[in-house]
Structure formats: structure tokens, C-alpha cells
Amino acid sequence: MKIKASLLLLLVISVFHAQEIKDQDAFKKCRKESSKKNCLSDQDKDGVQFYIDECPEISGPELNNGCPWPDTDGDGIFDNEDACPTVAGPTQNNGCPWPDSDGDGILDKDDVCPTIPGDAENKGCKAIPTPKRITVEELQKIKSDFLAKNKDINYHALADFIFKKIDGKHFKNNVLYFSMYRIFEAGCGMDRTDYSAGNMVQQLIFQSFWDERNFKKFANLYPDKMILPVGRPLLYDYENMVSIETLKGVPKLETKYGTMYNAKGKFAEIPVSDKTIITDSDKIDMFVYVKENKVAISLNKKNFYFSCKNSKIIEIPESEFNN
């Protein structure tokens, strides 16, 4: 008897729950047009009663008022789950099309260099051309042509001008770290010893400016402070630029950057740390570029331009150098 009573009670509760009116206004509106039984029915069996079901003959979730979720862009992903509901895209990208940021035709998901246009063969990256190697005869012609076009350049006068621009008073620490730069045609990770024409010209410029005289003069600007890096992994080997006699007797300091020379002949007291050795406040960077008796020198990212005639130098504006 108790079991029957419990079952009857559950039935009454379920019927009462089914008859619960969730939206009185919508129910009243439905009753004006239809019967109570019809308003409380669920014709499409989606759990949404007729009086609040906007799609009474098509099954749909209650969250969308009884209507199925739309797929506006037709990509198979319903708008409620589609990050780009008006533009078709794959499920893997939440319904959005894969972007191609650099416009090279290779989608970012497949592009190793997504912000730089490249080739499909290189997975979206630019192909790095292999520099052309030249013969001994071609090398000799490059040298002779370079020297003939730039015969009026006085590298010693240029060095004297630039070295005066270096003021050791403003350096914070008691050590100055000096780097000489040569720009090569080969890209990062490629063979930087190749004998391409451009690299040979850079080598000629480098060796012309940094001869024995200029090297010695620079190294002794601040003999108490100057540290000159040599050896691997650095690419700027002083041993290949000046004679052994010049470096003889100069103590060496071994660091993670290779061998260090102190011009005055004593060890520099610096920790083996890139943050200590290479800092903008205590580093001297220099690069020399030659363009037919005209010279550009970059010193700590500040550029100077010169015109050379009859071994005399005249400082000129950048516009004149580029003409």
C-alpha cells in the first residue's frame, strides 16, 4: 500500500512539474489562440513546450528557444560554437579560416616564418642564396678595382677623426669591450668564409682600415681599460689583422668569448659573463663602409660620412654620401 502511494505521489509531482508555466505572458498569448492542452504539449519532443517553442515542429535546445542552432557560414560548426560564425573555417581553428599573415600563400599553421613572405619549398621562409665563389683571377681583379676606385682614401686620417669621438670618461665600468664589424653576404648559419665578391670587398675594407698603425693607436686610447676580444667563437680575429710582433707580450684573458687582450699588458678584472662584458654603456662597436672614395663609419650606432680626395677627408651629409 505504501509503495502504491509513493508511486502515485511521484506521478502527481511529475505531472505538476510538466504543467509548470515558465512564462506566464507567453502562455496567456498562446491560450488566446489555442487550447491549454496544445499550449502545454511538446510536438517535436525536444523538451520545450509549445507555448515557448519558436520552432514547435523542429527539435531544438531550450537555450535557443526550441530551435536548432544555425550554421550561418555552412562550415559544419553551429554558430554557438563557431568563433567566426559568418566565415567558414575548420573545426581545428574553432570555425575560423587559417590566417596567412605574410600573404605568401602558405597558411600560418604550416609557415615556419609566418610574418615574412617565403617559398613553399622552404616552409614559408625566404630562400638564402648560396654566395657565388670566385676564382683567384676574379679575386685579384676585385682587389685591383677596389683599390683603383678608392685610392684617395686616407684610412689613418679617418681613424684619427673617429678615435677622437670616443670619450672614455662616460664609460661606467673600468673595462671597455671593443668589437670590429664586417658585414658578410652569407646569412646566419651559413659559411662566412666563402669567397663571394661582396665578402672579399668587406675583407679589403676591414684590413685597409685596421692596419698595424690604426690597431695600435686604438688599443692604446685607454690602455688601463681596453679589452680586445680575439679567437673563437668570435669572427673578428686580430691575429689575422696585425702581426704577431704587435700582440707579443700582451697578456691574455680567457673568457667564454675567446681570448682577451689588454693593451697595457695586464689582466682585466672582469667576470666571465656576457652581461658584464657586453653592455651598451661599456661597448665600442665600429663598422666601416666604402663607396668610391666616400666612406661611412658607424660608431656605437652613430654614423659619420666622408668624402676623400687627394688623401684629404671632408665630412659630408648622408645625402651626399648616398648620391
Coordinates of N, CA and C in Angstrom, one line a residue, residues 177 227-234 252-261 268 270-274 277:
Y177 N 84.9 47.2 -23.9 CA 84.9 46.0 -24.7 C 84.8 46.5 -26.2
I227 N 89.9 46.2 -23.6 CA 89.9 44.8 -23.8 C 89.5 44.5 -25.2
L228 N 90.4 43.7 -25.9 CA 90.2 43.4 -27.3 C 90.0 41.9 -27.5
P229 N 88.8 41.5 -27.9 CA 88.5 40.1 -28.0 C 89.1 39.5 -29.2
V230 N 89.6 38.3 -29.1 CA 90.1 37.5 -30.3 C 89.7 36.1 -30.1
G231 N 90.0 35.3 -31.2 CA 89.8 33.8 -31.1 C 88.3 33.5 -31.2
R232 N 88.1 32.2 -31.4 CA 86.7 31.7 -31.5 C 86.0 31.7 -30.1
P233 N 84.7 31.8 -30.1 CA 83.8 31.8 -31.3 C 83.6 33.2 -32.0
L234 N 84.4 34.2 -31.6 CA 84.3 35.5 -32.3 C 84.8 35.3 -33.8
K252 N 97.0 37.6 -22.0 CA 95.7 37.2 -22.5 C 94.7 36.9 -21.3
L253 N 93.5 37.1 -21.5 CA 92.5 36.8 -20.5 C 91.5 35.8 -21.1
E254 N 91.4 34.6 -20.6 CA 90.5 33.6 -21.2 C 89.1 33.9 -20.7
T255 N 88.1 34.0 -21.6 CA 86.7 34.1 -21.2 C 85.9 33.3 -22.1
K256 N 84.6 33.2 -21.8 CA 83.7 32.4 -22.7 C 83.6 33.0 -24.1
Y257 N 84.1 34.2 -24.3 CA 84.0 34.8 -25.7 C 85.4 34.6 -26.4
G258 N 86.3 33.8 -25.9 CA 87.6 33.7 -26.5 C 88.7 34.4 -25.7
T259 N 89.8 34.6 -26.4 CA 90.9 35.3 -25.7 C 90.7 36.8 -25.7
M260 N 91.1 37.4 -24.5 CA 91.1 38.9 -24.4 C 92.5 39.4 -24.3
Y261 N 92.7 40.5 -24.9 CA 94.0 41.2 -24.8 C 93.8 42.5 -24.1
A268 N 92.6 42.2 -17.1 CA 91.5 43.0 -16.7 C 90.6 42.2 -15.7
I270 N 87.5 41.3 -14.8 CA 86.1 41.3 -15.2 C 85.6 39.8 -15.1
P271 N 84.4 39.6 -14.6 CA 83.8 38.3 -14.5 C 83.6 37.7 -15.9
V272 N 83.5 36.4 -16.0 CA 83.2 35.7 -17.3 C 81.7 35.7 -17.4
S273 N 81.1 36.8 -17.9 CA 79.7 37.0 -18.1 C 79.4 37.9 -19.2
D274 N 78.5 37.5 -20.1 CA 78.1 38.3 -21.2 C 77.5 39.6 -20.8
I277 N 80.6 41.8 -19.8 CA 81.5 42.1 -20.9 C 80.8 42.9 -22.0

